[in-house]
XYZ file of C-alpha atoms in Angstrom:
685
model
C 65.523 77.652 -95.596
C 63.367 80.646 -97.549
C 59.934 78.821 -98.918
C 56.875 80.567 -101.056
C 54.134 79.338 -102.989
C 54.286 77.101 -106.073
C 52.018 77.086 -108.286
C 53.318 74.958 -110.676
C 55.985 72.424 -108.884
C 57.808 72.037 -111.716
C 58.677 75.060 -112.800
C 58.203 76.757 -109.568
C 61.411 78.453 -108.759
C 62.687 80.844 -111.177
C 66.092 81.968 -110.580
C 67.662 85.136 -111.893
C 71.271 86.222 -110.478
C 73.054 89.078 -111.297
C 76.330 88.288 -109.059
C 78.057 92.150 -109.502
C 81.866 91.525 -111.033
C 80.522 87.844 -111.567
C 76.976 87.427 -112.156
C 74.170 85.057 -111.357
C 71.281 82.616 -112.456
C 67.833 82.668 -113.102
C 64.978 80.581 -113.830
C 62.230 82.686 -115.758
C 58.247 82.376 -115.239
C 57.408 79.278 -117.272
C 56.677 80.229 -120.317
C 59.335 80.270 -122.445
C 58.706 82.257 -125.628
C 61.329 84.538 -127.734
C 59.380 87.812 -126.734
C 59.920 86.663 -122.500
C 63.267 85.711 -122.799
C 64.273 88.710 -124.303
C 62.028 90.815 -121.533
C 64.351 88.826 -119.450
C 67.726 89.182 -120.926
C 66.808 93.206 -121.332
C 65.827 93.364 -117.123
C 69.679 91.019 -116.694
C 71.673 93.662 -119.079
C 70.062 96.683 -116.869
C 71.077 95.169 -113.382
C 74.418 94.413 -114.549
C 74.660 98.319 -115.416
C 73.997 99.225 -111.800
C 77.619 97.052 -111.280
C 79.330 98.020 -113.927
C 81.942 99.584 -112.062
C 82.638 96.386 -110.483
C 83.827 94.738 -113.954
C 85.058 97.229 -116.269
C 87.120 95.184 -118.665
C 84.645 92.638 -119.904
C 81.013 91.432 -119.730
C 79.350 87.819 -120.382
C 75.795 86.930 -120.615
C 74.303 83.513 -121.052
C 70.678 81.614 -120.848
C 70.326 77.964 -121.155
C 68.673 76.641 -123.980
C 65.513 76.237 -122.136
C 65.324 79.542 -121.294
C 65.278 78.480 -117.585
C 68.443 79.790 -116.157
C 70.512 83.329 -116.991
C 73.917 84.431 -115.429
C 75.696 88.158 -115.810
C 78.795 88.628 -115.469
C 81.063 91.882 -115.355
C 84.768 91.220 -114.962
C 87.692 93.025 -113.550
C 90.308 91.201 -115.270
C 93.165 90.266 -112.111
C 94.784 86.838 -112.984
C 94.890 85.677 -116.879
C 94.011 89.039 -118.638
C 92.535 86.962 -121.274
C 89.237 86.613 -123.164
C 89.991 83.470 -122.631
C 89.267 84.091 -118.517
C 85.851 85.945 -119.497
C 83.181 84.356 -117.306
C 80.749 82.939 -117.490
C 82.863 79.421 -117.254
C 80.996 76.403 -119.145
C 82.745 72.774 -118.653
C 83.797 70.717 -121.695
C 80.641 69.549 -122.164
C 78.706 72.390 -121.670
C 76.629 70.763 -118.392
C 78.269 72.869 -115.549
C 78.195 76.281 -115.724
C 79.800 79.202 -113.333
C 80.378 82.674 -112.238
C 83.178 83.709 -109.499
C 83.269 86.861 -107.867
C 86.747 87.318 -106.087
C 90.194 85.933 -105.865
C 91.070 82.408 -105.410
C 94.549 81.147 -104.107
C 96.483 77.488 -104.617
C 94.313 77.109 -107.966
C 98.030 76.204 -109.828
C 97.971 73.185 -106.921
C 94.457 72.035 -108.530
C 95.373 72.628 -111.836
C 98.243 69.983 -111.327
C 95.749 67.631 -109.574
C 92.610 67.742 -111.971
C 94.712 68.348 -114.868
C 93.762 64.941 -116.412
C 90.368 65.137 -115.792
C 89.106 68.426 -116.432
C 89.708 70.769 -119.647
C 90.532 73.866 -118.356
C 90.324 76.604 -121.272
C 92.356 79.732 -119.198
C 94.940 80.519 -116.576
C 91.840 81.838 -114.263
C 92.082 81.347 -110.875
C 87.912 81.210 -110.697
C 87.775 78.444 -112.944
C 89.069 75.753 -110.375
C 85.508 76.076 -109.114
C 84.262 74.122 -112.497
C 87.199 71.161 -111.428
C 86.787 71.182 -108.139
C 82.814 70.427 -108.382
C 83.323 67.904 -110.823
C 85.387 66.257 -108.601
C 84.413 66.839 -105.373
C 80.335 67.680 -105.990
C 79.236 69.768 -103.485
C 81.871 69.133 -101.097
C 83.977 71.639 -103.139
C 83.495 74.431 -101.300
C 86.046 73.169 -98.372
C 88.559 73.214 -101.288
C 88.375 76.835 -101.956
C 90.587 79.702 -100.653
C 89.932 83.031 -100.852
C 87.704 86.088 -101.006
C 84.260 85.047 -103.438
C 80.910 84.574 -103.858
C 79.963 82.192 -106.754
C 77.281 81.204 -108.492
C 77.272 77.276 -110.115
C 74.490 75.796 -112.415
C 74.169 71.919 -113.079
C 71.977 71.862 -116.034
C 72.488 67.876 -116.053
C 71.266 67.436 -112.518
C 69.024 70.624 -112.489
C 70.979 71.294 -109.434
C 71.673 75.650 -108.623
C 74.220 76.632 -105.775
C 74.977 80.301 -104.548
C 77.719 80.050 -101.838
C 79.756 82.768 -100.027
C 83.768 83.151 -98.278
C 83.918 82.018 -95.065
C 83.958 85.943 -93.507
C 82.262 87.805 -96.094
C 84.273 89.498 -97.246
C 82.567 89.281 -100.774
C 78.263 89.751 -100.566
C 76.133 87.838 -102.227
C 72.158 88.690 -101.695
C 69.045 87.033 -103.169
C 65.361 87.329 -102.888
C 61.984 86.292 -104.782
C 60.129 88.338 -107.037
C 57.070 86.980 -109.363
C 58.266 83.625 -108.580
C 62.168 84.587 -109.868
C 64.969 83.959 -107.611
C 67.302 86.113 -108.171
C 70.546 86.432 -106.357
C 73.042 89.095 -106.655
C 76.349 91.051 -105.337
C 74.635 94.250 -104.625
C 70.733 94.619 -103.843
C 70.189 97.280 -106.534
C 70.346 94.870 -109.317
C 67.183 93.438 -107.936
C 65.281 96.579 -109.529
C 65.122 96.019 -112.823
C 63.218 92.507 -112.439
C 60.139 94.581 -110.888
C 61.507 94.498 -107.013
C 59.572 97.160 -104.853
C 61.625 97.386 -102.108
C 59.853 97.708 -98.602
C 61.508 98.666 -95.127
C 61.432 95.223 -93.045
C 60.830 97.492 -89.608
C 60.989 94.689 -87.411
C 64.356 93.776 -88.520
C 65.849 97.086 -88.618
C 64.367 97.635 -84.656
C 65.964 94.682 -83.272
C 68.721 94.986 -85.674
C 68.660 91.875 -87.224
C 70.099 93.420 -90.541
C 73.227 94.023 -88.294
C 73.398 91.027 -86.685
C 71.981 88.152 -88.844
C 71.346 87.295 -92.420
C 68.851 89.002 -92.685
C 68.225 92.624 -94.500
C 66.966 95.914 -93.900
C 64.415 95.425 -96.969
C 61.651 92.737 -96.687
C 61.877 89.333 -98.220
C 65.904 90.083 -99.225
C 68.122 88.054 -97.040
C 72.123 87.725 -97.878
C 73.476 84.263 -97.784
C 75.648 84.148 -94.641
C 79.808 83.874 -94.283
C 80.032 80.059 -94.528
C 77.160 79.724 -96.010
C 75.314 78.607 -99.503
C 71.898 77.993 -100.766
C 70.751 75.271 -103.044
C 67.842 74.202 -104.611
C 67.636 70.705 -106.701
C 64.992 70.821 -109.949
C 63.256 74.198 -109.388
C 62.317 73.196 -105.654
C 62.461 75.275 -102.344
C 65.852 77.082 -101.533
C 67.689 75.596 -98.223
C 70.096 76.893 -96.900
C 73.567 75.057 -95.370
C 76.713 75.597 -93.854
C 79.519 74.393 -95.651
C 82.742 76.449 -93.155
C 82.226 77.535 -89.316
C 84.368 78.829 -86.664
C 85.623 76.653 -83.733
C 87.453 77.330 -80.346
C 89.006 75.164 -78.171
C 86.917 73.401 -75.170
C 87.923 75.683 -72.277
C 86.514 72.387 -69.726
C 89.260 69.922 -71.337
C 91.929 71.761 -73.521
C 95.386 72.478 -71.912
C 97.816 74.158 -74.258
C 100.952 72.186 -74.143
C 102.460 74.365 -77.257
C 105.337 77.136 -75.798
C 104.442 81.120 -75.661
C 107.525 80.932 -78.723
C 106.142 78.416 -80.690
C 102.142 79.959 -80.750
C 104.395 83.330 -81.962
C 106.069 81.662 -85.167
C 102.957 79.865 -85.550
C 100.991 83.168 -86.230
C 104.129 84.144 -88.255
C 104.198 81.649 -90.961
C 100.735 81.765 -91.506
C 100.222 85.623 -91.749
C 103.539 85.490 -93.981
C 101.924 83.054 -96.312
C 98.660 84.473 -96.464
C 100.052 87.618 -97.649
C 102.712 86.195 -100.265
C 100.029 84.366 -101.559
C 97.997 87.423 -102.552
C 101.020 89.169 -103.867
C 100.114 87.396 -106.784
C 98.304 89.489 -109.757
C 98.619 90.244 -113.172
C 98.220 94.136 -112.759
C 99.928 96.389 -110.607
C 99.095 95.996 -106.510
C 99.419 98.175 -103.598
C 98.524 98.322 -99.660
C 96.262 100.796 -97.262
C 98.145 101.606 -94.555
C 97.084 102.954 -91.514
C 98.823 103.980 -87.811
C 98.260 100.505 -86.422
C 99.901 97.647 -86.188
C 97.228 95.425 -88.623
C 98.050 96.915 -92.272
C 101.780 98.437 -90.999
C 102.598 94.692 -90.019
C 101.374 93.744 -94.170
C 103.179 96.347 -95.481
C 106.425 95.413 -93.675
C 105.943 91.526 -94.255
C 105.036 92.768 -98.171
C 108.523 94.757 -97.873
C 110.248 91.542 -96.805
C 108.850 89.644 -99.618
C 109.613 91.386 -101.747
C 113.396 92.733 -100.631
C 114.699 89.553 -98.256
C 112.930 86.333 -100.490
C 112.411 87.826 -104.061
C 108.219 87.900 -104.567
C 107.125 89.737 -107.350
C 104.578 92.541 -106.243
C 101.475 91.721 -108.617
C 103.147 92.433 -111.902
C 106.015 93.913 -110.990
C 109.330 92.087 -110.555
C 111.712 94.727 -109.952
C 112.063 93.797 -106.323
C 112.058 97.716 -105.223
C 110.756 98.367 -101.914
C 110.152 102.316 -103.471
C 107.726 100.429 -106.026
C 105.346 99.784 -103.287
C 102.970 101.852 -102.869
C 101.026 102.791 -100.117
C 97.727 104.736 -99.441
C 96.971 106.602 -95.996
C 93.528 108.801 -95.518
C 94.421 112.158 -94.058
C 91.802 113.966 -91.870
C 92.439 117.113 -90.836
C 94.838 117.319 -88.277
C 93.265 118.796 -85.617
C 90.228 116.191 -86.237
C 91.947 113.538 -83.297
C 90.934 111.082 -85.664
C 94.380 111.462 -88.679
C 96.726 109.003 -88.393
C 98.383 110.097 -91.461
C 101.828 111.496 -89.776
C 102.077 107.910 -88.059
C 101.350 105.973 -91.300
C 104.095 107.877 -93.070
C 106.521 107.470 -90.466
C 106.418 103.757 -90.988
C 106.506 104.061 -94.812
C 109.573 105.887 -94.215
C 111.292 103.519 -92.373
C 110.119 100.557 -95.179
C 111.420 102.518 -97.606
C 107.796 102.358 -99.634
C 106.019 105.225 -102.325
C 103.698 106.832 -99.672
C 100.345 108.514 -100.888
C 98.357 110.435 -98.378
C 94.756 110.729 -98.994
C 93.188 114.507 -98.071
C 89.337 114.109 -97.246
C 88.065 117.415 -95.683
C 84.460 118.427 -94.358
C 84.105 118.829 -98.037
C 85.202 115.510 -99.305
C 82.810 113.821 -96.398
C 80.206 116.288 -97.845
C 80.801 115.262 -101.782
C 80.993 111.858 -101.139
C 78.683 111.289 -98.359
C 75.265 109.656 -100.634
C 77.888 107.988 -103.156
C 79.263 105.763 -99.929
C 75.998 104.676 -98.313
C 74.524 104.518 -102.274
C 77.378 101.438 -103.012
C 77.723 100.110 -99.548
C 74.427 99.345 -99.212
C 75.150 99.888 -95.771
C 74.014 102.651 -92.771
C 76.996 102.973 -90.776
C 77.046 106.153 -88.505
C 80.702 107.359 -89.365
C 82.708 108.920 -92.115
C 85.822 106.299 -92.579
C 83.850 104.651 -95.870
C 84.112 107.965 -96.861
C 87.803 108.347 -96.321
C 87.836 104.381 -97.850
C 86.108 105.812 -101.291
C 88.563 108.471 -101.071
C 91.807 106.025 -101.178
C 90.267 103.930 -103.386
C 89.734 106.320 -105.952
C 93.788 107.477 -105.555
C 94.732 103.914 -105.853
C 93.097 103.659 -108.791
C 94.912 106.580 -110.374
C 97.950 105.161 -109.669
C 97.235 102.242 -111.721
C 96.306 99.894 -108.733
C 94.059 97.428 -109.407
C 94.242 94.880 -106.397
C 95.220 96.101 -102.917
C 96.107 94.295 -99.473
C 94.213 95.815 -96.149
C 94.223 94.698 -92.557
C 90.335 93.900 -91.862
C 90.038 90.790 -89.921
C 92.842 91.273 -87.397
C 91.299 92.856 -84.191
C 88.148 89.892 -84.793
C 90.850 87.231 -84.405
C 93.070 88.537 -82.117
C 91.009 90.613 -79.767
C 92.174 93.980 -80.604
C 89.094 95.749 -80.046
C 88.579 97.168 -75.999
C 84.754 95.993 -76.048
C 86.439 92.326 -76.719
C 89.044 92.661 -73.469
C 86.013 93.178 -71.551
C 85.266 89.380 -72.124
C 88.362 88.144 -70.749
C 87.598 89.016 -67.164
C 84.304 87.019 -67.222
C 86.007 83.309 -66.606
C 89.544 82.796 -65.873
C 91.509 81.395 -69.199
C 91.745 77.383 -67.675
C 93.139 76.340 -71.018
C 96.769 78.173 -70.620
C 98.850 76.917 -67.625
C 100.493 80.929 -67.865
C 97.300 82.309 -67.582
C 96.659 85.347 -64.637
C 94.942 83.856 -61.962
C 91.602 84.688 -60.482
C 93.367 87.458 -58.410
C 95.520 88.833 -61.244
C 92.457 89.254 -63.749
C 90.459 90.895 -60.815
C 92.716 93.672 -60.535
C 93.204 94.148 -64.435
C 89.309 94.650 -64.478
C 89.765 97.094 -61.704
C 92.185 99.250 -64.008
C 90.745 98.383 -67.217
C 87.003 99.791 -65.580
C 89.180 102.889 -64.557
C 90.455 103.441 -67.430
C 87.259 102.719 -69.980
C 84.791 103.784 -67.333
C 82.875 105.321 -70.233
C 82.529 102.248 -72.531
C 81.476 100.416 -68.984
C 79.121 103.024 -67.909
C 77.650 102.593 -71.796
C 77.183 98.945 -71.507
C 75.948 98.548 -67.921
C 72.814 100.856 -69.032
C 71.510 98.177 -71.676
C 69.562 95.696 -69.908
C 69.004 92.184 -71.452
C 66.620 89.776 -70.244
C 68.345 86.720 -67.862
C 67.619 84.389 -69.976
C 69.510 85.946 -72.927
C 72.309 86.388 -70.854
C 72.699 82.782 -70.138
C 72.057 82.121 -73.806
C 75.682 84.194 -74.267
C 77.044 83.032 -70.982
C 77.040 87.279 -69.682
C 78.952 88.520 -72.635
C 77.555 92.048 -73.552
C 79.479 92.546 -76.713
C 76.211 92.863 -78.976
C 74.590 95.189 -76.110
C 77.886 97.315 -77.043
C 77.542 96.934 -80.821
C 74.047 97.431 -80.727
C 74.304 101.309 -79.447
C 75.496 101.777 -83.313
C 72.442 101.118 -84.641
C 70.374 103.640 -82.355
C 67.341 105.733 -83.989
C 64.803 107.901 -82.936
C 62.049 105.917 -83.838
C 58.485 106.346 -84.211
C 55.979 105.399 -81.731
C 54.019 102.748 -83.579
C 57.004 101.030 -83.914
C 57.471 100.187 -80.613
C 55.477 96.678 -81.419
C 58.983 95.263 -82.738
C 60.966 96.537 -79.806
C 60.515 94.210 -77.715
C 63.177 91.660 -78.164
C 66.631 92.959 -78.058
C 68.625 93.426 -80.716
C 70.788 90.359 -78.940
C 67.656 88.043 -77.724
C 67.330 88.361 -81.376
C 70.517 87.296 -82.705
C 71.133 84.504 -80.004
C 67.871 82.932 -80.830
C 69.107 83.425 -84.300
C 72.125 81.186 -83.839
C 72.379 77.501 -84.750
C 71.788 75.409 -81.473
C 75.204 74.207 -81.551
C 76.334 77.795 -81.404
C 74.205 78.273 -78.650
C 75.132 74.971 -76.735
C 78.830 75.857 -77.099
C 78.793 79.515 -75.913
C 76.821 78.427 -72.902
C 79.040 74.964 -71.819
C 82.265 75.251 -74.367
C 83.962 78.530 -75.466
C 85.288 81.111 -73.163
C 83.829 84.446 -73.272
C 86.724 85.832 -75.236
C 85.732 83.694 -78.023
C 82.272 83.816 -77.810
C 82.776 87.770 -78.181
C 84.982 87.141 -81.022
C 82.433 84.551 -83.103
C 79.326 86.834 -82.445
C 80.914 90.173 -83.606
C 82.907 88.105 -86.514
C 79.736 86.716 -87.711
C 77.715 90.164 -87.318
C 78.783 93.415 -86.990
C 82.028 92.850 -88.595
C 80.464 91.183 -91.952
C 77.118 92.929 -92.313
C 78.825 96.370 -91.366
C 82.586 96.627 -91.455
C 83.332 94.698 -94.291
C 80.307 96.710 -96.614
C 80.921 100.363 -95.729
C 84.936 99.502 -95.215
C 85.211 96.883 -98.283
C 85.059 95.547 -100.879
C 81.602 97.119 -102.161
C 83.486 100.771 -101.513
C 86.492 99.402 -102.984
C 85.197 97.900 -106.812
C 83.493 101.809 -107.052
C 87.013 102.269 -108.346
C 87.493 98.891 -110.024
C 89.862 98.085 -106.958
C 90.105 94.039 -105.402
C 91.041 94.502 -102.345
C 92.947 91.405 -100.577
C 92.514 90.886 -96.577
C 95.376 88.133 -95.381
C 94.054 88.421 -91.981
C 91.026 86.782 -93.079
C 92.777 83.909 -94.703
C 91.249 81.005 -93.123
C 94.603 78.670 -92.359
C 95.506 81.987 -90.561
C 92.493 82.767 -88.444
C 91.855 78.637 -87.642
C 95.060 78.714 -85.929
C 94.449 82.038 -84.444
C 90.825 80.750 -83.139
C 92.922 78.049 -81.696
C 95.039 79.967 -79.006
C 94.192 80.633 -75.287
C 92.641 83.974 -75.190
C 94.997 84.814 -72.039
C 97.648 84.737 -74.829
C 95.808 87.094 -77.301
C 95.180 89.683 -74.595
C 98.057 89.359 -71.980
C 97.563 90.757 -68.549
C 100.780 92.227 -67.272
C 101.460 91.564 -64.163
C 101.981 92.966 -61.339
C 100.861 96.511 -62.719
C 97.296 94.377 -64.518
C 98.081 96.371 -67.282
C 96.478 94.636 -70.588
C 98.174 94.120 -73.903
C 95.610 93.570 -76.735
C 96.695 91.438 -79.715
C 99.670 89.869 -77.671
C 100.603 87.418 -80.105
C 100.151 89.089 -82.876
C 102.441 92.080 -81.504
C 105.572 89.422 -81.114
C 104.893 87.533 -84.540
C 105.210 91.187 -86.142
C 107.726 93.030 -84.250
C 110.351 92.419 -87.023
C 108.461 93.862 -89.863
C 107.095 96.962 -87.610
C 108.150 100.099 -86.011
C 108.886 100.400 -82.144
C 106.412 102.953 -82.180
C 104.120 100.483 -84.232
C 104.664 97.875 -81.893
C 103.861 99.667 -78.726
C 101.291 102.015 -79.691
C 97.588 100.942 -78.720
C 94.812 100.150 -80.829
C 92.735 102.839 -82.004
C 90.250 102.028 -84.331
C 89.533 103.742 -87.676
C 87.085 105.944 -87.176
C 86.523 109.239 -89.142
C 85.956 112.608 -87.065
C 82.878 113.218 -85.113
C 82.850 116.951 -84.566
C 81.548 118.809 -87.005
C 81.451 122.627 -87.141
C 77.983 124.536 -87.013
C 76.402 125.866 -89.896
C 79.403 124.153 -92.019
C 78.898 122.114 -95.020
C 78.514 118.735 -93.429
C 75.327 120.451 -90.864
C 73.870 122.077 -94.205
C 74.068 118.407 -95.960
C 72.315 117.246 -92.844
C 70.029 119.549 -92.609
C 68.971 118.991 -95.708
C 68.763 115.220 -95.733
C 66.903 115.458 -92.814
C 63.447 117.563 -93.602
C 60.360 116.697 -92.464
C 59.423 115.183 -95.881
C 62.476 113.017 -96.000
C 62.222 111.816 -92.416
C 58.558 111.115 -92.582
C 58.939 109.448 -96.182
C 60.911 106.689 -94.313
C 57.738 105.935 -91.444
C 59.581 104.538 -88.712
C 61.915 107.606 -87.729
C 60.368 110.122 -86.036
C 61.104 114.205 -87.318
C 60.807 115.931 -83.955
C 63.576 113.771 -81.811
C 65.479 113.723 -85.242
C 66.083 117.148 -85.026
C 66.886 117.223 -81.627
C 69.939 114.923 -82.050
C 71.031 117.148 -85.105
C 70.777 119.790 -82.816
C 73.316 118.339 -79.996
C 75.474 117.080 -82.944
C 76.320 120.426 -84.089
C 75.583 122.198 -81.514
C 76.729 120.492 -77.988
C 79.450 118.399 -80.444
C 77.710 115.773 -79.046
C 79.437 112.450 -81.090
C 76.522 110.151 -80.424
C 73.790 112.657 -81.495
C 76.051 112.827 -84.426
C 75.996 108.885 -85.084
C 72.308 109.217 -85.185
C 71.850 112.079 -87.135
C 74.379 110.259 -89.941
C 71.533 107.169 -89.606
C 69.207 108.609 -90.316
C 70.844 110.581 -93.106
C 71.496 107.310 -94.335
C 68.377 105.514 -94.838
C 66.933 108.534 -96.599
C 69.777 108.701 -98.814
C 68.729 104.963 -99.389
C 64.833 105.577 -99.488
C 65.487 107.996 -102.161
C 67.527 106.122 -104.488
C 66.174 102.420 -104.010
C 62.343 104.196 -104.089
C 61.587 102.509 -100.709
C 57.809 102.861 -99.924
C 56.819 104.314 -96.662
C 56.742 102.096 -94.066
C 53.323 102.155 -92.086
C 51.706 100.793 -89.235
């Protein structure tokens, strides 16, 4: 719950939400004179200018008659391209108003169900929000299926709601400035309203911005995935959960389904999740890498188009050659390029393949734009590759793209997740490996991934935290991504370890489930998905970047019908321990489910994360860029970073070719870019 002083209880909460593609809600200060309204409308318009790229097709602004609520929206037209589908939406009696960013599925079902009681004005999928709210009240959120962030204002009851989809595909932030509640899809939208950003050094040191609903700016919060914020009659904001992930109780659950049944269950749900995401009134394509996730999406799309006659966006030709797939192509000798594998997959499927070259010069050119739009310091260059792909996809007329995000998080694809399998035997699955088999597999795993194990072992957690997290170490493993050369004075904020901070931020019921009910692998999936995944990966490699070039991305693996099924599977079906050799097959049940739709090469290939190159020449274009960004003036202007230590990291990154030093250098550069573009005040003790 966010609270603040209330000098005028009747009108204490002021709101002004600007929701990217679609906007937000605002209640201006207590005066409602014409001059003030004009000022707020001007601020709202300027805030929409910051995200005009997210919705170049239409723009809508609305103010309540009493001047207490303002909605702003920019539209990327996907479903129903007519003006009737422009936003904000208003019900027939002008009581309920809403703006929705994203895509909602199964809207035809609700149109048929609620058509007799609600007068639909368009064919937009997003308009069902109003009908569902009027029919189900606050429970309407549970009926939404898709990727969304939304604002709803019930003028009759004076109820304000801001909500976000279950996995945080779409972003939604809020803050209070001059007694106004501002809600927006990107934090930069707050600037026209007089917001003066300040670094939250405690959040940066404890990595709260990476793992929780906080951000690295003081007073700015994210609406957490599966959450909503609500205010009634302009009173205090309350934060609540409408959905959360759940896993089997390891103490009592016995899995009676056969392996074949579970494989078919995954296949059926993934196929459906992909099929409903093919609907669009505009061209639709696919992001294809060298991994099994995006390859499975491409293979199933090809099957649906060829064998089931599915329509691909606005293309009903049913020709595989019309399916456009886009792949990042890093330098061949970088060790990060997968374009050759992706091309072989595309040729096997018979689809139209488009590699997107990303050179060192490209990385330099798009570095600052990527951090500005993502608003996420992610120490890698893969987000720059994503930005380049979106640009090429747009040039080919694509407005919708299917992607593979979310598979590793729900089917245990990362090596970091595999480590947690060994902590406890899986008693829910009769065919699970024995304790002796697990011990043998762990020995082999530790030998194969010795560097990862050693890195984790050097990061010590308090014993109480280890008990809270049931000895899982996933938070410590990913915390290294936030490594920074902090100024000495910030040590006062370094007393609490990042994993302790996140453990303490969890709902008490979740901590109890971690300690007593969930297998450690499921705990690790939950913690990764709720933190690093939604706060970094989905921002730096997702919607914020794709929308720069007016591309809406849809991740079928994050369909909650599929994820709820995957969450209910035994851990040892997700990661199979192969006896007697002791090797592991990650994402086993998924591999088997999608095997008919991918090449044998993809089926057998081990997981390789989508990462950019980590070694660059000394005095090359990227080195020169890093040197420019990390000059003393820039680093010291941050206030919380040590300049001399930063220089040593930069030296190691380019002279010693140390990949972790490069990541640290990138992090500093990205905070410098954010500092300059947002005009952030220097942090001081």
